[in-house]
Short mmCIF file of C-alpha atoms in Angstrom, two decimals:
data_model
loop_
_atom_site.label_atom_id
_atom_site.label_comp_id
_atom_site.label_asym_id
_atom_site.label_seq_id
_atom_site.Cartn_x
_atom_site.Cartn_y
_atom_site.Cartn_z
CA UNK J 1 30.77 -74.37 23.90
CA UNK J 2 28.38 -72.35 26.03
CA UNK J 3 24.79 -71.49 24.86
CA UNK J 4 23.27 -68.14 26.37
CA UNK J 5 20.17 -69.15 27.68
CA UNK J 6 17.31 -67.17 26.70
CA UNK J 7 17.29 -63.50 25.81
CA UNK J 8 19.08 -61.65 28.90
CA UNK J 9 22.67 -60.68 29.74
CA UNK J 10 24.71 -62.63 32.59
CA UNK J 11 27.17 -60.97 34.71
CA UNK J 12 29.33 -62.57 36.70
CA UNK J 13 32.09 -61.31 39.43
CA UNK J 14 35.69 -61.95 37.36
CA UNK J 15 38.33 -60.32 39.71
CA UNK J 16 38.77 -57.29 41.72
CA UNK J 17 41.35 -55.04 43.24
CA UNK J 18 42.31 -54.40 46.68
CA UNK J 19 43.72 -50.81 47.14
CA UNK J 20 44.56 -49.66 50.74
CA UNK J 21 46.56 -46.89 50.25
CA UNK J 22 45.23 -45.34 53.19
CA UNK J 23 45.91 -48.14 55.13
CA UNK J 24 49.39 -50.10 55.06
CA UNK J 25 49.29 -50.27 51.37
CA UNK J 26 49.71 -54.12 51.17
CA UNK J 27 46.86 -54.61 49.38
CA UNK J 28 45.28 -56.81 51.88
CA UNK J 29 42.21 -56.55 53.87
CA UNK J 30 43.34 -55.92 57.67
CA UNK J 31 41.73 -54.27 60.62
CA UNK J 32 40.51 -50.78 60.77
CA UNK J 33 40.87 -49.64 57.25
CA UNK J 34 39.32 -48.34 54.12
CA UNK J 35 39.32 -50.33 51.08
CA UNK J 36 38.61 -49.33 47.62
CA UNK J 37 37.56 -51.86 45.27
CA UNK J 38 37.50 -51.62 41.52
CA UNK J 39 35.64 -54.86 40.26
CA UNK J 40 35.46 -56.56 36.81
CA UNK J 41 32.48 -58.41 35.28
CA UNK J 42 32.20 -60.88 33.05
CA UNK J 43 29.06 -61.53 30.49
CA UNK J 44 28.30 -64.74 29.94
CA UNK J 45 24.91 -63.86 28.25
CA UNK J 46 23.49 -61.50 26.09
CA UNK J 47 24.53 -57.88 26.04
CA UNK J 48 24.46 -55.50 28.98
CA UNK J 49 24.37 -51.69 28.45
CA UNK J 50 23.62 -49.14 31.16
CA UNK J 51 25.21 -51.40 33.44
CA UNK J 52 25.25 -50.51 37.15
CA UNK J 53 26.28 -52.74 40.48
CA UNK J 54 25.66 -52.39 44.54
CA UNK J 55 27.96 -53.93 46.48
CA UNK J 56 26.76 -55.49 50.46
CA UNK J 57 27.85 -57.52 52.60
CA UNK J 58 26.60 -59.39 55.67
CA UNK J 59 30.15 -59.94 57.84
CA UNK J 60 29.29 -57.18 60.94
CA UNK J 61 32.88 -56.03 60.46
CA UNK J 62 32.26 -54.58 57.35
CA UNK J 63 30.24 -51.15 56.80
CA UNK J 64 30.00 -49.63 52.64
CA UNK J 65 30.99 -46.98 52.19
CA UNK J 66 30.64 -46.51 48.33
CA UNK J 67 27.63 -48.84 47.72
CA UNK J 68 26.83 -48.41 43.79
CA UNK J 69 29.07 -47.65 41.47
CA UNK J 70 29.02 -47.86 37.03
CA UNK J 71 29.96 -50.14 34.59
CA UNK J 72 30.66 -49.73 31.20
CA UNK J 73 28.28 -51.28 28.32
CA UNK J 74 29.63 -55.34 28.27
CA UNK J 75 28.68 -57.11 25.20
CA UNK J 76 28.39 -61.09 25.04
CA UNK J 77 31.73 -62.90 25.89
CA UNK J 78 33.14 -59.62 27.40
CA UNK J 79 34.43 -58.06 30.29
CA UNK J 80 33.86 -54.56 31.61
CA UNK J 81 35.66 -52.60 34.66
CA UNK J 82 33.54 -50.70 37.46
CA UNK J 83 34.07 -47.08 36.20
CA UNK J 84 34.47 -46.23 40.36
CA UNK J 85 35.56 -48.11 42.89
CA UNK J 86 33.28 -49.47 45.45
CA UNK J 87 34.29 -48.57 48.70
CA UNK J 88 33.67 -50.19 52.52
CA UNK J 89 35.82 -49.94 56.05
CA UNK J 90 37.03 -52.80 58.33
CA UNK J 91 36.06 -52.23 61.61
CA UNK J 92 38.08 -53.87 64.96
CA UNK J 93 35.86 -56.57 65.76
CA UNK J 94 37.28 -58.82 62.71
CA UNK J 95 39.41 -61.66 63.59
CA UNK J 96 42.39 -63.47 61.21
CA UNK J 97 41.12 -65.54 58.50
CA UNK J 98 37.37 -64.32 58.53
CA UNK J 99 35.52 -65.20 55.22
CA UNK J 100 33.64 -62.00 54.05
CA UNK J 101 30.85 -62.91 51.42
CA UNK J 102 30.44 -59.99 49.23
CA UNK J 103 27.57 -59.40 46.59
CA UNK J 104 26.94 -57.36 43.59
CA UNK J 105 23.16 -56.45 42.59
CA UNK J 106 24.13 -55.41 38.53
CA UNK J 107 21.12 -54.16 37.03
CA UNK J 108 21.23 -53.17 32.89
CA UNK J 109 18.81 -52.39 30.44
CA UNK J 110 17.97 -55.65 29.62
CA UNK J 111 18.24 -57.57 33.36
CA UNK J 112 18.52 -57.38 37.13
CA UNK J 113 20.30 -60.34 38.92
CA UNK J 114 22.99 -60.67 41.48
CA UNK J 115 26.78 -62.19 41.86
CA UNK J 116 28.58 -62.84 44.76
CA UNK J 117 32.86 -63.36 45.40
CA UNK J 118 34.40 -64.31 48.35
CA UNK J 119 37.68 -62.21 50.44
CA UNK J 120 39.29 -62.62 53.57
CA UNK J 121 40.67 -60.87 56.21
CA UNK J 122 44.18 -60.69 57.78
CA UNK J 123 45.24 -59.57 60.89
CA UNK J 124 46.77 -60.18 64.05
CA UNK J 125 45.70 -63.19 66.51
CA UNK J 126 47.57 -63.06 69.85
CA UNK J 127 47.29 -66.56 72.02
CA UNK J 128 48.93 -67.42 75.43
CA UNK J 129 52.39 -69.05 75.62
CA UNK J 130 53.59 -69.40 78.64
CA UNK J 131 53.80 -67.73 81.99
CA UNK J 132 56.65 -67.33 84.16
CA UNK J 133 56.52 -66.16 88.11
CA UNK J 134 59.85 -64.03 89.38
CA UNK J 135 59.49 -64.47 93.37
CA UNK J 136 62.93 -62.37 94.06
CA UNK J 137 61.64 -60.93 97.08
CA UNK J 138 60.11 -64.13 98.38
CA UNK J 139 61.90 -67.31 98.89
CA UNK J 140 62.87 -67.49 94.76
CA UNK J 141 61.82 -71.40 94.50
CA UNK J 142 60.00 -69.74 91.20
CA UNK J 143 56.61 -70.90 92.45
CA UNK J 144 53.54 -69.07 93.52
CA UNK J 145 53.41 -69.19 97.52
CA UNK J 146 50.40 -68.12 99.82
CA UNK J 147 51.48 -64.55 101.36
CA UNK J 148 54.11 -63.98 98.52
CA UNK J 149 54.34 -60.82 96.38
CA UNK J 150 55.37 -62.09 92.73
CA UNK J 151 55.55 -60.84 89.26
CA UNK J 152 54.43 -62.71 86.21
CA UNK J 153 55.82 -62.61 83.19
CA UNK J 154 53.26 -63.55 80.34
CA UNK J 155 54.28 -65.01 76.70
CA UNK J 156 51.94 -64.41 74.14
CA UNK J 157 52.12 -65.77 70.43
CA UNK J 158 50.94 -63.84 66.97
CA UNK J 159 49.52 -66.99 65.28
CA UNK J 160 47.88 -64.61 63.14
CA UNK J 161 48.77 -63.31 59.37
CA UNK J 162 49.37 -59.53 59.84
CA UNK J 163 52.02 -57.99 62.29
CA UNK J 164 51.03 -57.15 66.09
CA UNK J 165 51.98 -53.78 67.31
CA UNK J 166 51.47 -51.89 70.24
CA UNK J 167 49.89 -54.41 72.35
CA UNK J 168 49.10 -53.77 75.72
CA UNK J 169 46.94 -56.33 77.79
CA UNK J 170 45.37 -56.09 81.48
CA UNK J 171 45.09 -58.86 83.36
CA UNK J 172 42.28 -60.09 85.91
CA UNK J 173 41.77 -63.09 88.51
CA UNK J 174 39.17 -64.95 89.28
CA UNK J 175 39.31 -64.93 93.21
CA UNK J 176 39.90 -61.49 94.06
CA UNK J 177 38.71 -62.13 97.66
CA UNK J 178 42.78 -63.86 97.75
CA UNK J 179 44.49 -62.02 94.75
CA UNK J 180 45.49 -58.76 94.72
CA UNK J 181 47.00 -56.91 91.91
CA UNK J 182 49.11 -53.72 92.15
CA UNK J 183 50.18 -53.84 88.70
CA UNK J 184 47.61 -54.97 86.33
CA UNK J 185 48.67 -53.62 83.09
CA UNK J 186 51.82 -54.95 80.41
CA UNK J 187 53.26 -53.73 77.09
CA UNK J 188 54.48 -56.53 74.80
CA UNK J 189 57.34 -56.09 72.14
CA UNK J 190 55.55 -56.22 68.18
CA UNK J 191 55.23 -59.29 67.27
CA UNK J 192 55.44 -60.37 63.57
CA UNK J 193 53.34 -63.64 62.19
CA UNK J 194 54.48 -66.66 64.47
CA UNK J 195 56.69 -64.80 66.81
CA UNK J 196 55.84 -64.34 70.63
CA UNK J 197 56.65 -61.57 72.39
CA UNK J 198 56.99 -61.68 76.59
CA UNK J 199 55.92 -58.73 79.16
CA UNK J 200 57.96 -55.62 79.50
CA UNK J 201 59.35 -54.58 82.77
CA UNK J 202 57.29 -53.76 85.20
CA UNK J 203 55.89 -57.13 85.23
CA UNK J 204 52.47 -57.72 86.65
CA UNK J 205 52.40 -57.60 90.32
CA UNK J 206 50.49 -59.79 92.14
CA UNK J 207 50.08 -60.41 95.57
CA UNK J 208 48.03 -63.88 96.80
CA UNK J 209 47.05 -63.62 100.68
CA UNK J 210 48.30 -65.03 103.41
CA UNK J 211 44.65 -66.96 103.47
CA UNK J 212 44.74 -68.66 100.08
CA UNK J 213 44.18 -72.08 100.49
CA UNK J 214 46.96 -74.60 99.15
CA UNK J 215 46.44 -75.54 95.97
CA UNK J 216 44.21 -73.33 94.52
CA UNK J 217 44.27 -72.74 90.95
CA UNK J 218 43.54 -69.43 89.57
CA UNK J 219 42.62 -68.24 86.41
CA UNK J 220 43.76 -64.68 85.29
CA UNK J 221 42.11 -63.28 82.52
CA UNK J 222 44.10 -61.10 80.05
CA UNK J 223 42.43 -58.26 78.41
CA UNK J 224 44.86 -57.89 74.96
CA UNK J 225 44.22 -54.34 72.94
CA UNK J 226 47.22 -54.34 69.76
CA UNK J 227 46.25 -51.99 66.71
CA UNK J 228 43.27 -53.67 64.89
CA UNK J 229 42.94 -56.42 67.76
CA UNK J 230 41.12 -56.49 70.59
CA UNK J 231 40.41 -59.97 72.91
CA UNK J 232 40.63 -61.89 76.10
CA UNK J 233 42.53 -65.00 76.65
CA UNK J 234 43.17 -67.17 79.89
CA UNK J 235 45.51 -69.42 81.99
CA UNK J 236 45.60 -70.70 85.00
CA UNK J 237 48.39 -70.10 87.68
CA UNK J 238 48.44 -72.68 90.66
CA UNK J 239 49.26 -71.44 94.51
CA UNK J 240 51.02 -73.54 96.67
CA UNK J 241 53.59 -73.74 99.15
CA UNK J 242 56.52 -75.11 97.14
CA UNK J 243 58.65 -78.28 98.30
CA UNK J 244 61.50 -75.88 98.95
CA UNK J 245 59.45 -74.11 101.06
CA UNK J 246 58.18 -76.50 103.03
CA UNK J 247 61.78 -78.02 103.56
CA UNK J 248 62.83 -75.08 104.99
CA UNK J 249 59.66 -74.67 107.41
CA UNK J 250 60.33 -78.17 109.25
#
């Protein structure tokens, strides 16, 4: 059996709720919304009366909103539910599966000490797939030539816990002195958890010059924006004259 040691109360986190209403109401912690957060404590120590708790956290995705909040008296060996609910929102820059430490500063009567409880977050993690390059209007080998005028078509995956909607993503090269982009900017279809989802028509556009060398392997850089997601992934797209080009050409 457990002893209480010396002459003070104990309080330790027991369980909370999760209640996002005013978010999507699955009583998760996702992206850009406001939690409320009843808590219960448990006393493993003396008794508590005039209990009250501040809740922080460290994670830089996470601002309080409703710091302190009551408790009722807990005697020994009993638990007591936060009269409020303490309150924080979940900023953007959060990614799937972030741990978020929080703590609880309970002060009573009789003691001051802290306990802490761990949560995470879910939400929507978008990763290249798999690229595909339509050359219609070129000599349709399907291959990235020097002096062609393509369109990519870009796969991406949600690997992440929490649906992906309205995603948009821009893309970027890194040798702009041969690429040229006339359409830079894709929707995507919603993606749930482990589907992928490939550019909508219109396509990037991409022309490579004339003066690319053979061979050269660019990297585009895709600027992804969903709700509650924001973040840039990369591939690499090689140009080069094709073997059915260069058939032709002799």
């Amino acid at each position: 059996s457990y002893a209480a040691p010396g002459n003070v109360p104990i309080l330790i986190h027991d369980s909370h709720g999760i209640d996002d209403t005013v978010g999507n109401g699955d009583g998760l912690i996702n992206p850009l919304e406001s939690i409320y957060m009843p808590v219960i404590l448990r006393n493993i120590g003396l008794d508590a009366t005039n209990v009250s708790g501040t809740l922080t956290s460290d994670h830089p995705g996470i601002d309080i909103t409703v710091p302190t909040v009551q408790f009722p008296d807990i005697p020994q060996g009993e638990y007591g539910l936060s009269y409020g609910d303490f309150g924080f929102d979940v900023t953007e820059n959060v990614v799937d599966g972030d741990a978020i430490a929080f703590t609880i500063e309970w002060t009573s009567d009789e003691a001051t000490n802290t306990t802490t409880f761990m949560e995470d977050i879910v939400a929507p993690n978008l990763v290249f797939d798999a690229f595909g390059v339509i050359d219609t209007g070129g000599d349709g080998d399907g291959i990235f030539d020097p002096g062609e005028t393509v369109q990519l078509s870009v796969t991406l995956e949600n690997v992440g816990r929490l649906d992906a909607k309205n995603v948009l993503a821009d893309i970027e090269s890194n040798y702009p002195e041969y690429i040229t982009i006339q359409q830079g900017c894709a929707s995507y279809p919603d993606m749930q958890p482990g589907e992928s989802g490939t550019s909508l028509d219109p396509y990037y556009t991409i022309t490579a010059d004339q003066t690319t060398p053979d061979h050269l392997i660019v990297t585009f850089d895709l600027d992804i924006q969903a709700d509650g997601h924001h973040k840039t992934v990369e591939f690499d797209v090689e140009i080069t004259t094709s073997t059915f080009t260069r058939r032709h050409l002799w």
